[in-house]
Coordinates of N, CA and C in Angstrom, one line a residue:
M1 N 31.7 -45.3 28.4 CA 30.2 -45.3 28.1 C 29.8 -43.8 28.2
E2 N 29.1 -43.3 27.1 CA 28.6 -42.0 27.1 C 27.4 -41.8 28.0
G3 N 27.0 -40.5 28.1 CA 25.8 -40.2 28.9 C 26.3 -39.8 30.3
T4 N 25.3 -39.4 31.1 CA 25.5 -38.9 32.5 C 25.3 -40.0 33.4
P5 N 26.3 -40.3 34.3 CA 26.0 -41.4 35.3 C 25.1 -40.9 36.3
V6 N 24.2 -41.7 36.7 CA 23.2 -41.4 37.8 C 23.0 -42.7 38.7
T7 N 22.7 -42.5 39.9 CA 22.5 -43.6 40.8 C 21.1 -44.0 40.9
V8 N 20.9 -45.3 40.8 CA 19.5 -46.0 41.0 C 19.2 -45.9 42.5
E9 N 18.2 -45.0 42.8 CA 17.9 -44.9 44.2 C 17.1 -46.1 44.8
S10 N 16.1 -46.5 43.9 CA 15.3 -47.7 44.3 C 14.6 -48.3 43.1
V11 N 14.2 -49.6 43.3 CA 13.4 -50.2 42.3 C 12.2 -50.9 43.0
R12 N 11.0 -50.7 42.5 CA 9.8 -51.3 43.1 C 8.9 -51.8 42.1
E13 N 8.2 -52.9 42.5 CA 7.2 -53.4 41.6 C 6.0 -52.6 41.6
V14 N 5.4 -52.2 40.4 CA 4.2 -51.4 40.4 C 3.1 -52.0 39.6
G15 N 3.3 -53.3 39.3 CA 2.2 -54.0 38.5 C 2.8 -55.3 38.0
P16 N 2.0 -56.2 37.4 CA 2.5 -57.4 36.9 C 3.5 -57.2 35.8
G17 N 4.7 -57.7 36.0 CA 5.8 -57.6 35.0 C 6.2 -56.2 34.8
T18 N 6.0 -55.3 35.8 CA 6.3 -53.9 35.7 C 7.1 -53.4 36.9
V19 N 8.1 -52.6 36.7 CA 8.8 -52.0 37.8 C 9.0 -50.5 37.6
A20 N 9.2 -49.7 38.7 CA 9.5 -48.3 38.6 C 10.9 -48.1 39.2
L21 N 11.7 -47.4 38.4 CA 13.1 -47.1 38.8 C 13.1 -45.6 39.3
E22 N 13.5 -45.4 40.5 CA 13.8 -44.1 41.0 C 15.2 -43.7 40.7
L23 N 15.5 -42.7 39.9 CA 16.8 -42.4 39.6 C 17.3 -41.0 40.1
E24 N 18.5 -40.9 40.5 CA 19.0 -39.6 41.0 C 18.9 -38.5 39.8
T25 N 18.5 -37.3 40.2 CA 18.4 -36.3 39.1 C 19.8 -35.6 39.1
P26 N 20.4 -35.6 37.9 CA 21.7 -35.0 37.8 C 21.7 -33.5 37.7
D27 N 22.7 -32.8 38.0 CA 22.8 -31.4 37.9 C 22.3 -30.9 36.5
G28 N 21.5 -29.9 36.4 CA 21.1 -29.3 35.2 C 20.0 -30.1 34.4
F29 N 19.5 -31.2 35.0 CA 18.5 -32.0 34.3 C 17.1 -31.3 34.6
D30 N 16.5 -30.9 33.6 CA 15.2 -30.2 33.7 C 14.2 -30.8 32.7
A31 N 13.3 -31.7 33.2 CA 12.4 -32.3 32.2 C 10.9 -32.1 32.7
A32 N 10.0 -32.0 31.7 CA 8.7 -31.9 32.0 C 8.0 -33.2 31.8
P33 N 6.8 -33.4 32.4 CA 6.1 -34.6 32.2 C 5.8 -34.8 30.7
G34 N 6.0 -36.0 30.2 CA 5.8 -36.3 28.8 C 7.1 -36.5 28.0
Q35 N 8.2 -36.1 28.6 CA 9.5 -36.3 28.0 C 10.2 -37.6 28.4
F36 N 11.2 -38.0 27.6 CA 11.8 -39.3 27.8 C 13.4 -39.1 27.9
V37 N 14.0 -40.2 28.4 CA 15.5 -40.2 28.4 C 15.9 -41.5 27.7
L38 N 17.2 -41.4 27.3 CA 17.9 -42.6 26.8 C 18.7 -43.2 27.9
L39 N 18.4 -44.4 28.3 CA 19.2 -45.1 29.4 C 20.2 -46.0 28.8
R40 N 21.4 -46.0 29.3 CA 22.5 -46.8 28.8 C 23.0 -47.7 30.0
A41 N 23.3 -48.9 29.8 CA 23.8 -49.8 30.9 C 24.5 -51.0 30.2
V42 N 25.3 -51.7 31.0 CA 25.9 -52.9 30.6 C 25.3 -53.9 31.5
P43 N 24.3 -54.7 31.1 CA 23.5 -55.6 31.9 C 24.2 -57.0 32.1
W44 N 25.5 -57.0 32.4 CA 26.2 -58.2 32.7 C 27.5 -57.8 33.4
D45 N 28.2 -58.7 34.0 CA 29.4 -58.5 34.8 C 30.5 -58.1 33.9
V46 N 31.1 -57.0 34.3 CA 32.4 -56.5 33.7 C 33.3 -56.2 34.8
A47 N 34.5 -56.7 34.7 CA 35.5 -56.5 35.8 C 35.8 -55.1 35.9
D48 N 36.2 -54.7 37.2 CA 36.4 -53.3 37.5 C 37.5 -52.7 36.6
D49 N 38.5 -53.5 36.2 CA 39.7 -53.0 35.5 C 39.5 -53.3 34.0
E50 N 38.3 -53.8 33.6 CA 38.1 -54.1 32.2 C 37.4 -52.9 31.5
E51 N 37.9 -52.5 30.4 CA 37.3 -51.4 29.6 C 36.0 -51.9 29.0
V52 N 35.0 -51.0 29.1 CA 33.7 -51.4 28.5 C 33.7 -51.2 27.0
D53 N 33.4 -52.3 26.3 CA 33.2 -52.2 24.9 C 31.9 -51.6 24.5
E54 N 31.8 -50.7 23.5 CA 30.6 -50.1 23.2 C 29.6 -51.2 22.7
D55 N 30.0 -52.3 22.2 CA 29.1 -53.4 21.8 C 28.4 -54.0 23.1
D56 N 29.0 -53.8 24.3 CA 28.3 -54.4 25.5 C 27.2 -53.5 26.0
V57 N 27.1 -52.2 25.6 CA 26.2 -51.2 26.1 C 24.8 -51.5 25.5
V58 N 23.8 -51.6 26.2 CA 22.4 -51.7 25.8 C 21.7 -50.4 26.1
M59 N 21.0 -49.9 25.1 CA 20.3 -48.6 25.2 C 18.8 -48.7 25.0
R60 N 18.0 -48.1 25.8 CA 16.6 -48.0 25.6 C 16.0 -46.7 26.0
H61 N 14.9 -46.3 25.4 CA 14.3 -45.1 25.7 C 13.2 -45.4 26.7
Y62 N 13.1 -44.5 27.7 CA 12.0 -44.6 28.7 C 11.4 -43.2 29.0
T63 N 10.1 -43.1 29.0 CA 9.4 -41.8 29.3 C 9.3 -41.7 30.7
L64 N 9.5 -40.5 31.3 CA 9.4 -40.3 32.7 C 8.0 -40.6 33.2
S65 N 7.9 -41.1 34.3 CA 6.6 -41.4 35.0 C 6.4 -40.8 36.3
S66 N 7.3 -39.7 36.5 CA 7.0 -38.9 37.7 C 6.7 -37.5 37.3
P67 N 5.9 -36.8 38.1 CA 5.4 -35.5 37.7 C 6.4 -34.4 37.9
S68 N 7.5 -34.7 38.6 CA 8.6 -33.7 38.9 C 9.9 -34.4 38.9
V69 N 11.0 -33.6 38.8 CA 12.4 -34.2 38.7 C 13.3 -33.4 39.7
D70 N 12.7 -33.0 40.8 CA 13.4 -32.1 41.8 C 14.7 -32.8 42.3
E71 N 14.7 -33.9 42.9 CA 15.8 -34.6 43.5 C 16.0 -36.0 42.8
T72 N 14.9 -36.6 42.5 CA 14.9 -37.8 41.8 C 13.8 -37.8 40.7
F73 N 13.9 -38.7 39.8 CA 12.8 -38.9 38.8 C 12.6 -40.4 38.6
E74 N 11.4 -40.7 38.0 CA 11.0 -42.1 37.8 C 10.9 -42.5 36.4
I75 N 11.2 -43.7 36.1 CA 10.8 -44.3 34.8 C 10.2 -45.6 35.1
T76 N 9.2 -46.0 34.3 CA 8.5 -47.2 34.4 C 8.9 -48.2 33.4
V77 N 9.3 -49.4 33.8 CA 9.9 -50.4 32.9 C 9.0 -51.6 32.8
G78 N 8.5 -52.0 31.6 CA 7.9 -53.3 31.4 C 8.9 -54.4 31.2
I79 N 8.8 -55.5 31.9 CA 9.8 -56.5 31.9 C 9.5 -57.5 30.8
D80 N 10.5 -57.5 29.9 CA 10.4 -58.6 28.9 C 11.4 -59.7 29.3
P81 N 10.8 -60.9 29.7 CA 11.7 -61.9 30.2 C 12.9 -62.3 29.3
D82 N 12.7 -62.1 28.0 CA 13.7 -62.4 27.0 C 14.5 -61.1 26.6
G83 N 14.3 -60.0 27.2 CA 14.9 -58.8 26.9 C 16.4 -58.7 27.4
D84 N 17.1 -57.8 26.7 CA 18.5 -57.7 27.1 C 18.7 -56.8 28.3
L85 N 17.8 -55.9 28.6 CA 18.0 -54.9 29.6 C 16.9 -54.9 30.7
S86 N 15.7 -55.0 30.4 CA 14.6 -54.9 31.4 C 14.7 -55.9 32.6
P87 N 15.1 -57.2 32.3 CA 15.2 -58.1 33.5 C 16.3 -57.7 34.4
W88 N 17.4 -57.2 33.9 CA 18.5 -56.7 34.6 C 18.1 -55.5 35.5
L89 N 17.4 -54.6 34.9 CA 16.9 -53.4 35.6 C 16.0 -53.8 36.7
A90 N 15.1 -54.7 36.5 CA 14.1 -55.2 37.5 C 14.9 -55.8 38.7
D91 N 16.0 -56.4 38.5 CA 16.8 -57.1 39.6 C 17.7 -56.2 40.4
L92 N 17.8 -54.9 40.0 CA 18.6 -54.0 40.7 C 18.1 -53.8 42.1
E93 N 18.9 -53.4 43.1 CA 18.5 -53.3 44.5 C 18.6 -51.8 45.0
G94 N 19.2 -50.9 44.1 CA 19.5 -49.6 44.5 C 21.0 -49.4 44.8
G95 N 21.5 -48.3 44.4 CA 22.9 -48.0 44.7 C 23.7 -48.2 43.4
E96 N 23.2 -48.9 42.4 CA 23.9 -49.1 41.1 C 23.9 -47.8 40.3
T97 N 24.7 -47.8 39.3 CA 24.9 -46.7 38.4 C 24.4 -47.0 37.0
V98 N 23.6 -46.2 36.4 CA 23.3 -46.3 35.0 C 23.6 -44.9 34.3
H99 N 23.6 -44.9 33.1 CA 23.8 -43.6 32.3 C 22.6 -43.1 31.6
I100 N 22.4 -41.8 31.6 CA 21.3 -41.3 30.9 C 21.7 -40.1 29.9
D101 N 21.0 -40.0 28.8 CA 21.0 -38.8 28.0 C 19.6 -38.2 28.0
G102 N 19.5 -37.0 27.8 CA 18.2 -36.3 27.7 C 18.1 -35.2 28.7
P103 N 16.9 -34.7 28.9 CA 15.6 -35.3 28.3 C 15.4 -34.9 26.9
F104 N 14.6 -35.7 26.2 CA 14.2 -35.6 24.8 C 12.7 -35.5 24.7
G105 N 12.2 -35.0 23.5 CA 10.8 -35.0 23.3 C 10.2 -33.7 23.3
T106 N 9.3 -33.4 22.4 CA 8.5 -32.2 22.4 C 7.1 -32.2 22.9
I107 N 6.7 -33.5 23.3 CA 5.5 -33.6 24.0 C 5.6 -33.4 25.5
T108 N 5.1 -32.2 26.0 CA 5.4 -31.9 27.4 C 4.0 -31.3 27.9
Y109 N 3.9 -31.4 29.3 CA 2.8 -30.8 30.0 C 3.4 -29.7 30.9
E110 N 2.9 -28.5 30.7 CA 3.5 -27.3 31.4 C 2.7 -26.9 32.5
R111 N 1.7 -27.7 33.0 CA 0.9 -27.4 34.2 C 0.0 -26.2 34.0
D112 N -0.5 -26.0 32.8 CA -1.2 -24.8 32.5 C -2.6 -25.0 32.0
E113 N -3.1 -26.3 32.0 CA -4.5 -26.5 31.4 C -4.9 -27.9 31.9
D114 N -6.3 -28.1 31.7 CA -6.8 -29.4 32.0 C -6.3 -30.4 31.0
V115 N -6.3 -31.7 31.3 CA -5.8 -32.7 30.5 C -6.6 -33.9 30.4
V116 N -6.5 -34.6 29.3 CA -7.1 -36.0 29.1 C -5.9 -36.8 28.7
A117 N -5.5 -37.7 29.6 CA -4.3 -38.6 29.4 C -4.7 -40.0 29.1
V118 N -4.5 -40.5 27.8 CA -4.9 -41.8 27.3 C -3.7 -42.7 27.2
A119 N -3.8 -43.9 27.8 CA -2.6 -44.7 27.9 C -3.0 -46.2 27.4
G120 N -2.1 -46.8 26.7 CA -2.2 -48.2 26.4 C -1.0 -48.9 26.9
G121 N -1.2 -49.9 27.8 CA 0.0 -50.7 28.2 C 1.0 -49.8 28.9
P122 N 2.3 -49.8 28.4 CA 3.4 -49.0 29.1 C 3.2 -47.5 29.0
G123 N 2.2 -47.0 28.3 CA 1.9 -45.6 28.3 C 1.4 -45.1 29.6
V124 N 1.1 -46.0 30.6 CA 0.5 -45.5 31.8 C 1.4 -44.6 32.6
G125 N 2.7 -44.9 32.5 CA 3.7 -44.1 33.3 C 3.6 -42.6 33.0
P126 N 3.7 -42.1 31.7 CA 3.6 -40.7 31.4 C 2.2 -40.2 31.6
A127 N 1.2 -41.0 31.4 CA -0.2 -40.6 31.5 C -0.5 -40.2 33.0
V128 N 0.0 -41.1 33.9 CA -0.2 -40.9 35.3 C 0.5 -39.7 35.8
S129 N 1.7 -39.5 35.3 CA 2.6 -38.3 35.7 C 1.9 -37.0 35.2
I130 N 1.4 -37.0 34.0 CA 0.7 -35.8 33.6 C -0.6 -35.5 34.3
A131 N -1.3 -36.5 34.7 CA -2.6 -36.3 35.5 C -2.2 -35.8 36.9
E132 N -1.1 -36.4 37.4 CA -0.7 -35.9 38.8 C -0.2 -34.5 38.7
A133 N 0.5 -34.1 37.7 CA 1.0 -32.8 37.5 C -0.2 -31.8 37.4
A134 N -1.2 -32.2 36.6 CA -2.4 -31.3 36.4 C -3.1 -31.1 37.7
Q135 N -3.3 -32.2 38.4 CA -4.0 -32.2 39.7 C -3.3 -31.3 40.7
E136 N -1.9 -31.5 40.8 CA -1.1 -30.7 41.7 C -1.2 -29.2 41.4
S137 N -1.4 -28.8 40.1 CA -1.4 -27.4 39.7 C -2.7 -26.9 39.6
G138 N -3.8 -27.6 40.1 CA -5.1 -27.1 40.2 C -5.9 -27.2 39.0
H139 N -5.6 -28.1 38.1 CA -6.3 -28.3 36.8 C -7.0 -29.7 36.9
D140 N -8.0 -29.8 36.1 CA -8.8 -31.1 36.0 C -8.0 -32.1 35.2
A141 N -8.3 -33.3 35.4 CA -7.6 -34.4 34.6 C -8.5 -35.6 34.4
V142 N -8.3 -36.3 33.3 CA -9.0 -37.5 33.0 C -7.9 -38.5 32.6
V143 N -8.0 -39.7 33.1 CA -7.1 -40.8 32.7 C -7.9 -41.9 32.1
I144 N -7.6 -42.3 30.8 CA -8.2 -43.4 30.2 C -7.1 -44.4 29.9
Y145 N -7.2 -45.6 30.5 CA -6.1 -46.5 30.5 C -6.6 -47.9 30.1
Q146 N -6.0 -48.5 29.1 CA -6.4 -49.8 28.5 C -5.3 -50.8 28.7
D147 N -5.6 -51.8 29.6 CA -4.6 -52.8 29.9 C -5.2 -53.9 30.7
D148 N -4.9 -55.2 30.4 CA -5.5 -56.3 31.1 C -5.0 -56.4 32.5
E149 N -3.7 -56.0 32.6 CA -3.0 -56.1 34.0 C -2.4 -54.7 34.3
P150 N -3.3 -53.9 34.8 CA -2.9 -52.5 35.1 C -1.7 -52.3 36.0
A151 N -0.9 -51.3 35.7 CA 0.3 -50.9 36.6 C -0.1 -49.6 37.3
H152 N 0.6 -49.2 38.3 CA 0.4 -48.0 39.0 C -1.0 -47.8 39.6
V153 N -1.5 -49.0 40.0 CA -2.9 -48.9 40.5 C -3.1 -48.0 41.7
E154 N -2.1 -48.0 42.6 CA -2.2 -47.2 43.8 C -2.3 -45.7 43.4
R155 N -1.4 -45.3 42.4 CA -1.4 -43.9 42.0 C -2.7 -43.6 41.3
L156 N -3.2 -44.5 40.6 CA -4.6 -44.3 39.9 C -5.7 -44.1 40.9
E157 N -5.6 -45.0 42.0 CA -6.6 -44.9 43.0 C -6.5 -43.6 43.7
A158 N -5.3 -43.1 44.0 CA -5.0 -41.8 44.6 C -5.6 -40.7 43.8
L159 N -5.4 -40.7 42.5 CA -5.9 -39.7 41.6 C -7.4 -39.7 41.6
E160 N -8.0 -40.9 41.6 CA -9.5 -41.0 41.6 C -10.0 -40.4 42.9
A161 N -9.4 -40.7 44.0 CA -9.8 -40.2 45.3 C -9.7 -38.6 45.3
A162 N -8.8 -38.1 44.5 CA -8.6 -36.6 44.5 C -9.5 -35.9 43.5
G163 N -10.3 -36.7 42.8 CA -11.3 -36.2 42.0 C -11.0 -36.3 40.5
V164 N -10.0 -37.1 40.1 CA -9.7 -37.3 38.7 C -10.6 -38.4 38.2
D165 N -11.1 -38.3 37.0 CA -11.9 -39.3 36.4 C -11.0 -40.4 35.8
V166 N -11.0 -41.6 36.3 CA -10.1 -42.7 35.8 C -11.0 -43.7 35.2
V167 N -10.7 -44.0 33.9 CA -11.4 -45.0 33.2 C -10.5 -46.2 32.9
L168 N -10.8 -47.4 33.4 CA -9.9 -48.6 33.2 C -10.6 -49.5 32.2
L169 N -9.9 -50.0 31.2 CA -10.5 -50.8 30.2 C -9.6 -52.0 29.9
D170 N -10.3 -53.1 29.6 CA -9.6 -54.3 29.1 C -8.9 -54.1 27.8
S171 N -7.9 -54.8 27.5 CA -7.1 -54.5 26.2 C -7.9 -54.8 25.0
D172 N -9.0 -55.6 25.1 CA -9.8 -55.9 23.9 C -11.0 -55.1 23.8
D173 N -11.1 -54.1 24.7 CA -12.4 -53.3 24.9 C -12.3 -52.0 23.9
D174 N -12.3 -52.2 22.6 CA -12.1 -51.1 21.7 C -13.3 -50.2 21.8
D175 N -14.5 -50.8 21.9 CA -15.7 -50.0 22.0 C -15.7 -49.1 23.2
G176 N -15.2 -49.7 24.3 CA -15.1 -48.9 25.6 C -14.1 -47.7 25.4
L177 N -13.0 -48.0 24.7 CA -12.0 -46.9 24.4 C -12.6 -45.8 23.6
A178 N -13.4 -46.2 22.5 CA -14.0 -45.2 21.7 C -15.1 -44.4 22.4
D179 N -15.8 -45.1 23.3 CA -16.8 -44.4 24.1 C -16.2 -43.4 25.1
A180 N -15.1 -43.8 25.7 CA -14.4 -43.0 26.7 C -13.8 -41.7 26.0
I181 N -13.3 -41.9 24.8 CA -12.7 -40.8 24.1 C -13.9 -39.9 23.6
D182 N -15.0 -40.5 23.2 CA -16.1 -39.7 22.8 C -16.6 -38.8 23.9
T183 N -16.6 -39.4 25.2 CA -17.1 -38.7 26.3 C -16.2 -37.6 26.8
H184 N -14.9 -37.9 26.7 CA -13.9 -37.0 27.4 C -12.9 -36.2 26.5
H185 N -12.9 -36.4 25.2 CA -11.9 -35.8 24.4 C -11.8 -34.3 24.4
A186 N -13.0 -33.7 24.7 CA -13.0 -32.2 24.7 C -12.8 -31.7 26.2
D187 N -12.5 -32.5 27.1 CA -12.4 -32.1 28.5 C -11.0 -31.5 28.8
G188 N -10.1 -31.4 27.9 CA -8.8 -30.8 28.1 C -7.8 -31.2 27.0
Q189 N -6.6 -30.7 27.1 CA -5.6 -31.1 26.1 C -5.4 -32.7 26.1
L190 N -5.6 -33.3 25.0 CA -5.5 -34.8 25.0 C -4.1 -35.3 24.7
Y191 N -3.5 -36.1 25.6 CA -2.3 -36.8 25.4 C -2.6 -38.3 25.2
A192 N -1.7 -38.9 24.4 CA -1.9 -40.4 24.2 C -0.5 -41.0 24.1
F193 N -0.4 -42.1 24.9 CA 1.0 -42.8 24.9 C 0.7 -44.3 24.7
G194 N 1.4 -44.9 23.8 CA 1.3 -46.4 23.7 C 1.9 -46.8 22.3
F195 N 1.7 -48.1 22.1 CA 2.3 -48.7 20.8 C 1.4 -48.2 19.6
E196 N 2.0 -48.5 18.4 CA 1.4 -47.9 17.2 C -0.1 -48.2 17.0
S197 N -0.5 -49.5 17.2 CA -1.9 -49.8 17.0 C -2.8 -49.2 18.0
F198 N -2.4 -48.9 19.2 CA -3.2 -48.2 20.2 C -3.3 -46.8 19.9
V199 N -2.3 -46.1 19.6 CA -2.4 -44.6 19.3 C -3.1 -44.4 18.0
T200 N -3.0 -45.3 17.1 CA -3.8 -45.2 15.9 C -5.3 -45.3 16.2
A201 N -5.7 -46.3 17.0 CA -7.1 -46.4 17.4 C -7.6 -45.1 18.2
V202 N -6.7 -44.5 19.0 CA -7.0 -43.3 19.7 C -7.3 -42.2 18.7
A203 N -6.4 -42.0 17.8 CA -6.6 -41.0 16.7 C -7.9 -41.2 16.0
D204 N -8.1 -42.4 15.6 CA -9.4 -42.7 14.8 C -10.6 -42.3 15.7
A205 N -10.5 -42.7 17.0 CA -11.7 -42.4 17.9 C -11.9 -40.9 18.1
I206 N -10.8 -40.2 18.1 CA -11.0 -38.7 18.2 C -11.7 -38.2 17.0
E207 N -11.3 -38.6 15.9 CA -12.0 -38.1 14.6 C -13.4 -38.6 14.6
D208 N -13.8 -39.8 15.0 CA -15.1 -40.3 15.0 C -16.0 -39.5 16.0
A209 N -15.3 -39.0 17.1 CA -16.0 -38.2 18.1 C -16.2 -36.7 17.6
G210 N -15.7 -36.4 16.5 CA -15.9 -35.0 16.0 C -14.7 -34.1 16.4
G211 N -13.6 -34.7 17.0 CA -12.5 -33.9 17.3 C -11.4 -33.9 16.2
D212 N -10.3 -33.3 16.4 CA -9.2 -33.2 15.5 C -8.0 -33.9 16.1
S213 N -7.7 -35.1 15.5 CA -6.5 -35.8 16.1 C -5.2 -35.1 15.9
D214 N -5.1 -34.2 15.0 CA -3.9 -33.4 14.8 C -3.6 -32.5 16.0
E215 N -4.6 -32.2 16.8 CA -4.5 -31.3 18.0 C -4.1 -32.1 19.2
A216 N -4.2 -33.5 19.1 CA -3.8 -34.3 20.2 C -2.2 -34.4 20.2
L217 N -1.7 -34.6 21.4 CA -0.3 -34.9 21.5 C 0.0 -36.3 21.8
I218 N 0.5 -37.0 20.7 CA 0.5 -38.4 20.7 C 1.9 -39.0 20.6
E219 N 2.3 -39.9 21.5 CA 3.6 -40.5 21.5 C 3.5 -42.0 21.1
N220 N 4.1 -42.3 20.0 CA 4.0 -43.6 19.5 C 5.3 -44.4 19.9
F221 N 5.1 -45.5 20.7 CA 6.2 -46.2 21.2 C 6.8 -47.2 20.2
G222 N 6.2 -47.2 19.0 CA 6.7 -48.1 18.0 C 6.0 -49.4 17.8

């Protein structure tokens, strides 16, 4: 199996159907908030003396959800009950090994300016990490998060207590999303993370608010 082997340090539930995996940071791994890794694993039993067939390896991309990667780093995984990988990852107890490649991606936060982090569904992981990195480096942050069953609520509450403006919206509240972007799009560099329909709505709302969506840093999860 290709990639760098890393130890799963811990797995914890961070919301309905959502877990966070804390992974060992391998030597030379230097990632900024906003980047992602390719995770490789064989989510079924393989005997110790059995050679792993490449057809057995399942690969998925996950964006980092921790603001730093000093000793460990975090990815947030939404659990698809019918998925090939996410239920297996959610059942890990720590101590297991997975393989990663990366980091990848040109959307990064360098801790040098105020930010507006907009998230739909699984986009909350990178959005929270960018807001935390901004707050830690002395910059202002706004988080706009649309989801019926929010994840990372404790981290969002901690950000709000630290002075970050956190806007939580139901998944069908498109007017609220547009209003929040209209209010905050000029408050810092805008990042958006989510599936295609969500980030398209964000780009449209930026334009409707008089902004330039081409200046936003948008990650489309497909």
